[in-house]
Short mmCIF file of C-alpha atoms in Angstrom, two decimals:
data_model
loop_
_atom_site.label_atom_id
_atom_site.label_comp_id
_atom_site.label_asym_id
_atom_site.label_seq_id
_atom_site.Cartn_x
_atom_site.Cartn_y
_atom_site.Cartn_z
CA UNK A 1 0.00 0.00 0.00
CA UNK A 2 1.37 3.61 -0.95
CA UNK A 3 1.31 6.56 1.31
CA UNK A 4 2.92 8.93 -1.37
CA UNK A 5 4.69 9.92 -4.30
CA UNK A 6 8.14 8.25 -4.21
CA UNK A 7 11.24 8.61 -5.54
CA UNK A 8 14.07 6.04 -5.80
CA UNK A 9 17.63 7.93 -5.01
CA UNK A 10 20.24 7.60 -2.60
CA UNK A 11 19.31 3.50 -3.01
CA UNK A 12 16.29 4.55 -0.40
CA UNK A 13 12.68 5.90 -0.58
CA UNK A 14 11.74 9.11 -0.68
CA UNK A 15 7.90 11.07 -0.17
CA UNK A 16 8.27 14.08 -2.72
CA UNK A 17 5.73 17.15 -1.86
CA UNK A 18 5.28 20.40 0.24
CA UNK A 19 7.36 20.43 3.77
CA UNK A 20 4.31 22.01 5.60
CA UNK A 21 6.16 21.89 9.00
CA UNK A 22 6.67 19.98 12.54
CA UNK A 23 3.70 18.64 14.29
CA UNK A 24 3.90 17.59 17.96
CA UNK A 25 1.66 15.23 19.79
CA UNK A 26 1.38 13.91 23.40
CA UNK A 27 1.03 10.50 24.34
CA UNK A 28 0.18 8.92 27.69
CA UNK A 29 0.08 4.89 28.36
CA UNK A 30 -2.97 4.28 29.58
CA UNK A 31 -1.47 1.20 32.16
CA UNK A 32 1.42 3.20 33.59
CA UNK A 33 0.68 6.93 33.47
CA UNK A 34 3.80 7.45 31.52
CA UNK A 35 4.02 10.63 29.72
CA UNK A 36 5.78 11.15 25.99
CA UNK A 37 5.75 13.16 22.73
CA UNK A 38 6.08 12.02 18.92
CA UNK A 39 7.08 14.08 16.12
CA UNK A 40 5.79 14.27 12.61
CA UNK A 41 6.80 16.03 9.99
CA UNK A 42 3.68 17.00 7.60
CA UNK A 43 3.81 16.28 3.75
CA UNK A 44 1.91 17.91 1.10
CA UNK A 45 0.95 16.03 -1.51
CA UNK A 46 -1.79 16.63 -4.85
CA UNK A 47 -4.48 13.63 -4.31
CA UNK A 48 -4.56 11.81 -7.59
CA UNK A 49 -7.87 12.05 -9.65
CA UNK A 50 -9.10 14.89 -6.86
CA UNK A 51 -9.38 18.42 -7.61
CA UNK A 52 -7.68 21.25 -8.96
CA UNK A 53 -5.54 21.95 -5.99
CA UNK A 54 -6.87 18.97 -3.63
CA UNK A 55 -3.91 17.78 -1.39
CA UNK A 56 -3.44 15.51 1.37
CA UNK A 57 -1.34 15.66 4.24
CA UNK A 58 1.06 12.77 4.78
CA UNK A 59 2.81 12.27 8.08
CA UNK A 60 6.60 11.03 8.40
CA UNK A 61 7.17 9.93 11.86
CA UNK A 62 10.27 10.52 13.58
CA UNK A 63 12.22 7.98 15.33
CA UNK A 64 13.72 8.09 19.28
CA UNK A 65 17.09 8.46 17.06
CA UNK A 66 16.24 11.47 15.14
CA UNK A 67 14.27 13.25 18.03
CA UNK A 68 17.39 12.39 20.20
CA UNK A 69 20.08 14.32 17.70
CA UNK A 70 17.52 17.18 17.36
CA UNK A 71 16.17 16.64 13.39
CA UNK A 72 12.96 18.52 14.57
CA UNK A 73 14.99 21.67 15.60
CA UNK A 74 16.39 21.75 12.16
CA UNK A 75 13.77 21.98 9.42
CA UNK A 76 12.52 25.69 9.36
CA UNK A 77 14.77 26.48 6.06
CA UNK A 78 12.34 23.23 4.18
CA UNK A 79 9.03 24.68 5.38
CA UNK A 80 6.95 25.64 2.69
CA UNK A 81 9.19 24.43 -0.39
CA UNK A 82 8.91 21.04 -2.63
CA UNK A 83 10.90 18.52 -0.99
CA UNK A 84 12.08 14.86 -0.46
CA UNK A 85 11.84 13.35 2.27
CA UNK A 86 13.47 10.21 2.98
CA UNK A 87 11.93 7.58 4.61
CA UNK A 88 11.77 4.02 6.25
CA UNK A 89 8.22 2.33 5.65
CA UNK A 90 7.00 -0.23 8.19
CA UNK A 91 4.02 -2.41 7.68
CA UNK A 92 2.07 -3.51 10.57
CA UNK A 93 -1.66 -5.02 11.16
CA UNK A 94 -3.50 -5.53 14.04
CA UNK A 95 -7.00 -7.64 14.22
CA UNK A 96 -8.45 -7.37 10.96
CA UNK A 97 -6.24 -4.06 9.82
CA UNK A 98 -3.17 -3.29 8.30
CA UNK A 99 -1.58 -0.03 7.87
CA UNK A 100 2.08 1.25 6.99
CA UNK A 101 4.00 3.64 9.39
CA UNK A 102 6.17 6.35 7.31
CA UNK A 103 9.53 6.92 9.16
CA UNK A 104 11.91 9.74 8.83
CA UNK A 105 15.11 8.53 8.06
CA UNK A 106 18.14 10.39 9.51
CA UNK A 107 20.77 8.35 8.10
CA UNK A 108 19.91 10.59 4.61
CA UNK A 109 19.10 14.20 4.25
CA UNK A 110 15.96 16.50 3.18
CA UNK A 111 17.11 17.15 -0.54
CA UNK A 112 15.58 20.59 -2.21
CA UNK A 113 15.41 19.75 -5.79
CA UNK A 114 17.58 22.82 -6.10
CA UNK A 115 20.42 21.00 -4.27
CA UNK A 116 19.76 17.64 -6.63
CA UNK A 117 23.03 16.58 -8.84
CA UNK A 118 21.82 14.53 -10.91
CA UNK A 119 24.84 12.20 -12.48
CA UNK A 120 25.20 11.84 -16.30
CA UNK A 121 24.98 8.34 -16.99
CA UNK A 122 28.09 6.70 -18.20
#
């Protein structure tokens, strides 16, 4: 199942589309009381077959790693331009339903198309 446009470089997948931004949320475990926040970073993509304009926002989840060395604190400069973003996918189901989880991965970099070399081919 896609999530987003993708992109094949760096030997990884990329979600091409509108950096919108950071998005925080708060999570509590309901057993222990304990007390956490995730990252996302939000993805703007056109919604195929939709409407002039339509888009769809696609979430890219950070890991402990990348929240750890600060990746959230970093992005302001990508906010509002065309980007790729690379990312791990990760399939999971639970009962009856299966979804896939869209994680940032830090081991790459945001590329602006404006910084993209491409090679000639040899």
């Amino acid at each position: 199942m896609k999530t987003g446009n993708y992109m094949n470089i760096e030997n990884g997948q990329y979600i091409a589309g509108e950096f919108l931004g950071v998005r925080v949320e708060d999570k509590t475990n309901r057993n222990t009381g304990e007390t956490w926040q995730e990252y996302f970073f939000g993805i703007s993509i056109p919604v195929r077959k939709g409407y002039a304009g339509q888009t769809v926002t696609i979430d890219v989840k950070l890991p402990k790693a990348a929240i750890e060395s600060g990746e959230q604190n970093g992005v302001q400069e990508y906010v509002g331009k065309f980007a790729l973003v690379p990312v791990n996918i990760m399939a999971n189901s639970y009962k009856d339903k299966a979804y896939v989880t869209n994680y940032f991965d830090k081991q790459r970099k945001i590329i602006l198309p404006n910084d993209l070399k491409l090679a000639k081919a040899v």
